[in-house]
PDB file of N, CA and C in Angstrom:
ATOM      1  N   MET U 157       0.854  -1.179   0.000  1.00 64.00           N
ATOM      2  CA  MET U 157       0.000   0.000   0.000  1.00 64.00           C
ATOM      3  C   MET U 157       0.889   1.229   0.000  1.00 64.00           C
ATOM      4  N   SER U 158       0.283   2.362  -0.042  1.00 81.00           N
ATOM      5  CA  SER U 158       1.031   3.616  -0.097  1.00 81.00           C
ATOM      6  C   SER U 158       0.962   4.347   1.241  1.00 81.00           C
ATOM      7  N   PRO U 159       2.103   4.459   1.930  1.00 89.00           N
ATOM      8  CA  PRO U 159       2.106   5.219   3.188  1.00 89.00           C
ATOM      9  C   PRO U 159       1.665   6.667   2.976  1.00 89.00           C
ATOM     10  N   ALA U 160       2.050   7.264   1.859  1.00 88.00           N
ATOM     11  CA  ALA U 160       1.657   8.653   1.594  1.00 88.00           C
ATOM     12  C   ALA U 160       0.145   8.755   1.393  1.00 88.00           C
ATOM     13  N   GLY U 161      -0.432   7.805   0.688  1.00 90.00           N
ATOM     14  CA  GLY U 161      -1.885   7.809   0.486  1.00 90.00           C
ATOM     15  C   GLY U 161      -2.630   7.623   1.788  1.00 90.00           C
ATOM     16  N   GLU U 162      -2.126   6.725   2.618  1.00 92.00           N
ATOM     17  CA  GLU U 162      -2.755   6.499   3.921  1.00 92.00           C
ATOM     18  C   GLU U 162      -2.634   7.734   4.807  1.00 92.00           C
ATOM     19  N   ALA U 163      -1.494   8.415   4.755  1.00 93.00           N
ATOM     20  CA  ALA U 163      -1.311   9.641   5.541  1.00 93.00           C
ATOM     21  C   ALA U 163      -2.268  10.730   5.054  1.00 93.00           C
ATOM     22  N   ALA U 164      -2.447  10.834   3.757  1.00 92.00           N
ATOM     23  CA  ALA U 164      -3.355  11.853   3.206  1.00 92.00           C
ATOM     24  C   ALA U 164      -4.786  11.624   3.674  1.00 92.00           C
ATOM     25  N   LEU U 165      -5.179  10.374   3.792  1.00 93.00           N
ATOM     26  CA  LEU U 165      -6.541  10.072   4.252  1.00 93.00           C
ATOM     27  C   LEU U 165      -6.780  10.529   5.689  1.00 93.00           C
ATOM     28  N   ARG U 166      -5.713  10.623   6.470  1.00 94.00           N
ATOM     29  CA  ARG U 166      -5.858  11.067   7.869  1.00 94.00           C
ATOM     30  C   ARG U 166      -5.912  12.591   7.994  1.00 94.00           C
ATOM     31  N   CYS U 167      -5.729  13.309   6.903  1.00 95.00           N
ATOM     32  CA  CYS U 167      -5.749  14.776   6.919  1.00 95.00           C
ATOM     33  C   CYS U 167      -7.119  15.254   6.456  1.00 95.00           C
ATOM     34  N   PRO U 168      -7.928  15.777   7.352  1.00 93.00           N
ATOM     35  CA  PRO U 168      -9.309  16.117   6.999  1.00 93.00           C
ATOM     36  C   PRO U 168      -9.439  17.212   5.941  1.00 93.00           C
ATOM     37  N   HIS U 169      -8.425  18.039   5.781  1.00 95.00           N
ATOM     38  CA  HIS U 169      -8.529  19.140   4.820  1.00 95.00           C
ATOM     39  C   HIS U 169      -7.764  18.884   3.525  1.00 95.00           C
ATOM     40  N   VAL U 170      -7.310  17.654   3.330  1.00 93.00           N
ATOM     41  CA  VAL U 170      -6.595  17.283   2.107  1.00 93.00           C
ATOM     42  C   VAL U 170      -7.502  16.378   1.283  1.00 93.00           C
ATOM     43  N   ARG U 171      -7.645  16.724   0.026  1.00 93.00           N
ATOM     44  CA  ARG U 171      -8.430  15.898  -0.895  1.00 93.00           C
ATOM     45  C   ARG U 171      -7.507  15.449  -2.027  1.00 93.00           C
ATOM     46  N   VAL U 172      -7.176  14.180  -2.052  1.00 94.00           N
ATOM     47  CA  VAL U 172      -6.332  13.644  -3.111  1.00 94.00           C
ATOM     48  C   VAL U 172      -7.200  13.445  -4.346  1.00 94.00           C
ATOM     49  N   ARG U 173      -6.765  14.027  -5.456  1.00 96.00           N
ATOM     50  CA  ARG U 173      -7.544  13.940  -6.696  1.00 96.00           C
ATOM     51  C   ARG U 173      -6.903  13.010  -7.714  1.00 96.00           C
ATOM     52  N   GLY U 174      -5.614  12.673  -7.502  1.00 96.00           N
ATOM     53  CA  GLY U 174      -4.926  11.794  -8.434  1.00 96.00           C
ATOM     54  C   GLY U 174      -3.444  11.733  -8.133  1.00 96.00           C
ATOM     55  N   LEU U 175      -2.706  11.177  -9.060  1.00 95.00           N
ATOM     56  CA  LEU U 175      -1.259  11.064  -8.938  1.00 95.00           C
ATOM     57  C   LEU U 175      -0.589  11.758 -10.118  1.00 95.00           C
ATOM     58  N   MET U 176       0.617  12.224  -9.880  1.00 95.00           N
ATOM     59  CA  MET U 176       1.401  12.879 -10.921  1.00 95.00           C
ATOM     60  C   MET U 176       2.838  12.402 -10.801  1.00 95.00           C
ATOM     61  N   THR U 177       3.478  12.150 -11.933  1.00 93.00           N
ATOM     62  CA  THR U 177       4.876  11.758 -11.916  1.00 93.00           C
ATOM     63  C   THR U 177       5.605  12.333 -13.125  1.00 93.00           C
ATOM     64  N   ILE U 178       6.868  12.593 -12.927  1.00 92.00           N
ATOM     65  CA  ILE U 178       7.773  12.999 -14.005  1.00 92.00           C
ATOM     66  C   ILE U 178       8.990  12.088 -13.880  1.00 92.00           C
ATOM     67  N   PRO U 179       9.345  11.363 -14.945  1.00 89.00           N
ATOM     68  CA  PRO U 179      10.495  10.463 -14.861  1.00 89.00           C
ATOM     69  C   PRO U 179      11.800  11.255 -14.805  1.00 89.00           C
ATOM     70  N   PRO U 180      12.886  10.598 -14.421  1.00 88.00           N
ATOM     71  CA  PRO U 180      14.184  11.282 -14.401  1.00 88.00           C
ATOM     72  C   PRO U 180      14.519  11.874 -15.771  1.00 88.00           C
ATOM     73  N   ALA U 181      15.112  13.044 -15.774  1.00 84.00           N
ATOM     74  CA  ALA U 181      15.416  13.745 -17.032  1.00 84.00           C
ATOM     75  C   ALA U 181      16.394  12.973 -17.903  1.00 84.00           C
ATOM     76  N   ASP U 182      17.268  12.183 -17.293  1.00 85.00           N
ATOM     77  CA  ASP U 182      18.278  11.479 -18.081  1.00 85.00           C
ATOM     78  C   ASP U 182      17.857  10.068 -18.492  1.00 85.00           C
ATOM     79  N   ALA U 183      16.628   9.672 -18.199  1.00 81.00           N
ATOM     80  CA  ALA U 183      16.157   8.331 -18.557  1.00 81.00           C
ATOM     81  C   ALA U 183      15.768   8.282 -20.035  1.00 81.00           C
ATOM     82  N   ASP U 184      16.006   7.130 -20.668  1.00 86.00           N
ATOM     83  CA  ASP U 184      15.602   6.979 -22.067  1.00 86.00           C
ATOM     84  C   ASP U 184      14.131   6.568 -22.143  1.00 86.00           C
ATOM     85  N   ARG U 185      13.613   6.488 -23.345  1.00 84.00           N
ATOM     86  CA  ARG U 185      12.190   6.218 -23.554  1.00 84.00           C
ATOM     87  C   ARG U 185      11.757   4.912 -22.887  1.00 84.00           C
ATOM     88  N   GLU U 186      12.525   3.853 -23.051  1.00 87.00           N
ATOM     89  CA  GLU U 186      12.159   2.562 -22.462  1.00 87.00           C
ATOM     90  C   GLU U 186      12.133   2.625 -20.941  1.00 87.00           C
ATOM     91  N   ALA U 187      13.095   3.310 -20.355  1.00 88.00           N
ATOM     92  CA  ALA U 187      13.103   3.474 -18.896  1.00 88.00           C
ATOM     93  C   ALA U 187      11.877   4.261 -18.447  1.00 88.00           C
ATOM     94  N   ASN U 188      11.536   5.305 -19.190  1.00 86.00           N
ATOM     95  CA  ASN U 188      10.352   6.099 -18.862  1.00 86.00           C
ATOM     96  C   ASN U 188       9.097   5.240 -18.866  1.00 86.00           C
ATOM     97  N   LEU U 189       8.983   4.357 -19.847  1.00 90.00           N
ATOM     98  CA  LEU U 189       7.806   3.497 -19.912  1.00 90.00           C
ATOM     99  C   LEU U 189       7.706   2.625 -18.665  1.00 90.00           C
ATOM    100  N   GLY U 190       8.843   2.186 -18.139  1.00 92.00           N
ATOM    101  CA  GLY U 190       8.835   1.413 -16.897  1.00 92.00           C
ATOM    102  C   GLY U 190       8.309   2.231 -15.731  1.00 92.00           C
ATOM    103  N   TYR U 191       8.764   3.478 -15.630  1.00 91.00           N
ATOM    104  CA  TYR U 191       8.264   4.360 -14.570  1.00 91.00           C
ATOM    105  C   TYR U 191       6.760   4.568 -14.717  1.00 91.00           C
ATOM    106  N   PHE U 192       6.317   4.809 -15.940  1.00 92.00           N
ATOM    107  CA  PHE U 192       4.894   5.057 -16.173  1.00 92.00           C
ATOM    108  C   PHE U 192       4.050   3.828 -15.828  1.00 92.00           C
ATOM    109  N   ARG U 193       4.528   2.633 -16.162  1.00 95.00           N
ATOM    110  CA  ARG U 193       3.795   1.408 -15.821  1.00 95.00           C
ATOM    111  C   ARG U 193       3.653   1.270 -14.299  1.00 95.00           C
ATOM    112  N   GLU U 194       4.746   1.523 -13.583  1.00 94.00           N
ATOM    113  CA  GLU U 194       4.717   1.393 -12.124  1.00 94.00           C
ATOM    114  C   GLU U 194       3.765   2.393 -11.481  1.00 94.00           C
ATOM    115  N   VAL U 195       3.785   3.626 -11.953  1.00 95.00           N
ATOM    116  CA  VAL U 195       2.899   4.643 -11.370  1.00 95.00           C
ATOM    117  C   VAL U 195       1.443   4.335 -11.706  1.00 95.00           C
ATOM    118  N   ARG U 196       1.180   3.848 -12.915  1.00 96.00           N
ATOM    119  CA  ARG U 196      -0.194   3.479 -13.259  1.00 96.00           C
ATOM    120  C   ARG U 196      -0.678   2.343 -12.355  1.00 96.00           C
ATOM    121  N   ALA U 197       0.171   1.347 -12.113  1.00 96.00           N
ATOM    122  CA  ALA U 197      -0.200   0.239 -11.229  1.00 96.00           C
ATOM    123  C   ALA U 197      -0.473   0.752  -9.815  1.00 96.00           C
ATOM    124  N   LEU U 198       0.351   1.674  -9.323  1.00 94.00           N
ATOM    125  CA  LEU U 198       0.132   2.269  -8.010  1.00 94.00           C
ATOM    126  C   LEU U 198      -1.193   3.024  -7.985  1.00 94.00           C
ATOM    127  N   TYR U 199      -1.473   3.781  -9.043  1.00 95.00           N
ATOM    128  CA  TYR U 199      -2.726   4.539  -9.150  1.00 95.00           C
ATOM    129  C   TYR U 199      -3.934   3.594  -9.070  1.00 95.00           C
ATOM    130  N   VAL U 200      -3.901   2.519  -9.835  1.00 96.00           N
ATOM    131  CA  VAL U 200      -5.015   1.570  -9.850  1.00 96.00           C
ATOM    132  C   VAL U 200      -5.198   0.950  -8.467  1.00 96.00           C
ATOM    133  N   ASP U 201      -4.095   0.540  -7.848  1.00 94.00           N
ATOM    134  CA  ASP U 201      -4.150  -0.085  -6.529  1.00 94.00           C
ATOM    135  C   ASP U 201      -4.670   0.886  -5.471  1.00 94.00           C
ATOM    136  N   MET U 202      -4.102   2.084  -5.432  1.00 94.00           N
ATOM    137  CA  MET U 202      -4.539   3.078  -4.448  1.00 94.00           C
ATOM    138  C   MET U 202      -5.986   3.488  -4.670  1.00 94.00           C
ATOM    139  N   ASN U 203      -6.349   3.660  -5.923  1.00 95.00           N
ATOM    140  CA  ASN U 203      -7.705   4.099  -6.229  1.00 95.00           C
ATOM    141  C   ASN U 203      -8.721   3.067  -5.739  1.00 95.00           C
ATOM    142  N   GLU U 204      -8.420   1.821  -5.947  1.00 95.00           N
ATOM    143  CA  GLU U 204      -9.339   0.761  -5.537  1.00 95.00           C
ATOM    144  C   GLU U 204      -9.365   0.570  -4.020  1.00 95.00           C
ATOM    145  N   LYS U 205      -8.178   0.473  -3.421  1.00 94.00           N
ATOM    146  CA  LYS U 205      -8.099   0.080  -2.008  1.00 94.00           C
ATOM    147  C   LYS U 205      -8.220   1.224  -1.009  1.00 94.00           C
ATOM    148  N   LEU U 206      -7.760   2.411  -1.381  1.00 93.00           N
ATOM    149  CA  LEU U 206      -7.782   3.529  -0.435  1.00 93.00           C
ATOM    150  C   LEU U 206      -8.851   4.566  -0.744  1.00 93.00           C
ATOM    151  N   PHE U 207      -9.078   4.835  -2.016  1.00 94.00           N
ATOM    152  CA  PHE U 207      -9.922   5.969  -2.396  1.00 94.00           C
ATOM    153  C   PHE U 207     -11.246   5.558  -3.039  1.00 94.00           C
ATOM    154  N   HIS U 208     -11.558   4.270  -3.012  1.00 92.00           N
ATOM    155  CA  HIS U 208     -12.849   3.756  -3.471  1.00 92.00           C
ATOM    156  C   HIS U 208     -13.211   4.264  -4.867  1.00 92.00           C
ATOM    157  N   ASN U 209     -12.220   4.259  -5.746  1.00 94.00           N
ATOM    158  CA  ASN U 209     -12.372   4.648  -7.149  1.00 94.00           C
ATOM    159  C   ASN U 209     -12.842   6.091  -7.334  1.00 94.00           C
ATOM    160  N   GLU U 210     -12.424   6.978  -6.439  1.00 94.00           N
ATOM    161  CA  GLU U 210     -12.782   8.385  -6.552  1.00 94.00           C
ATOM    162  C   GLU U 210     -11.653   9.245  -7.123  1.00 94.00           C
ATOM    163  N   LEU U 211     -10.453   8.659  -7.317  1.00 96.00           N
ATOM    164  CA  LEU U 211      -9.373   9.446  -7.925  1.00 96.00           C
ATOM    165  C   LEU U 211      -9.747   9.744  -9.374  1.00 96.00           C
ATOM    166  N   GLU U 212      -9.420  10.949  -9.812  1.00 96.00           N
ATOM    167  CA  GLU U 212      -9.816  11.375 -11.152  1.00 96.00           C
ATOM    168  C   GLU U 212      -8.657  11.507 -12.126  1.00 96.00           C
ATOM    169  N   TYR U 213      -7.441  11.743 -11.622  1.00 97.00           N
ATOM    170  CA  TYR U 213      -6.355  12.142 -12.507  1.00 97.00           C
ATOM    171  C   TYR U 213      -5.112  11.273 -12.346  1.00 97.00           C
ATOM    172  N   LEU U 214      -4.510  10.999 -13.472  1.00 96.00           N
ATOM    173  CA  LEU U 214      -3.208  10.346 -13.522  1.00 96.00           C
ATOM    174  C   LEU U 214      -2.396  11.123 -14.553  1.00 96.00           C
ATOM    175  N   SER U 215      -1.455  11.930 -14.082  1.00 94.00           N
ATOM    176  CA  SER U 215      -0.639  12.775 -14.952  1.00 94.00           C
ATOM    177  C   SER U 215       0.788  12.227 -14.941  1.00 94.00           C
ATOM    178  N   MET U 216       1.275  11.868 -16.140  1.00 92.00           N
ATOM    179  CA  MET U 216       2.590  11.249 -16.204  1.00 92.00           C
ATOM    180  C   MET U 216       3.431  11.903 -17.296  1.00 92.00           C
ATOM    181  N   GLY U 217       4.610  12.372 -16.911  1.00 85.00           N
ATOM    182  CA  GLY U 217       5.565  12.897 -17.885  1.00 85.00           C
ATOM    183  C   GLY U 217       5.324  14.330 -18.291  1.00 85.00           C
ATOM    184  N   MET U 218       6.122  14.738 -19.268  1.00 81.00           N
ATOM    185  CA  MET U 218       6.048  16.083 -19.825  1.00 81.00           C
ATOM    186  C   MET U 218       5.681  15.961 -21.305  1.00 81.00           C
ATOM    187  N   SER U 219       5.444  17.061 -21.955  1.00 75.00           N
ATOM    188  CA  SER U 219       5.047  17.036 -23.364  1.00 75.00           C
ATOM    189  C   SER U 219       6.022  16.242 -24.222  1.00 75.00           C
ATOM    190  N   GLY U 220       7.326  16.352 -23.953  1.00 72.00           N
ATOM    191  CA  GLY U 220       8.332  15.651 -24.728  1.00 72.00           C
ATOM    192  C   GLY U 220       8.309  14.137 -24.550  1.00 72.00           C
ATOM    193  N   ASP U 221       7.632  13.655 -23.496  1.00 71.00           N
ATOM    194  CA  ASP U 221       7.536  12.218 -23.262  1.00 71.00           C
ATOM    195  C   ASP U 221       6.430  11.572 -24.088  1.00 71.00           C
ATOM    196  N   TYR U 222       5.537  12.379 -24.628  1.00 70.00           N
ATOM    197  CA  TYR U 222       4.409  11.860 -25.403  1.00 70.00           C
ATOM    198  C   TYR U 222       4.894  11.420 -26.764  1.00 70.00           C
ATOM    199  N   ALA U 223       4.576  10.191 -27.115  1.00 64.00           N
ATOM    200  CA  ALA U 223       5.038   9.639 -28.406  1.00 64.00           C
ATOM    201  C   ALA U 223       4.366  10.305 -29.594  1.00 64.00           C
TER     202      ALA U 223
END
């Protein structure tokens, strides 16, 4: 599970709307895809188990990362 997600749930004035990630600047395209897969898996897991499918956003990478 995600300790950060669990901590956010204990904060009454924090509303988690999604996850955002930017891969390391020096990573190549294939490495970036690995980061994106991992963050998507975390998003799906957290959304289901912690946030009851209420997360709305998954933002990954920068414009240059888009194929």
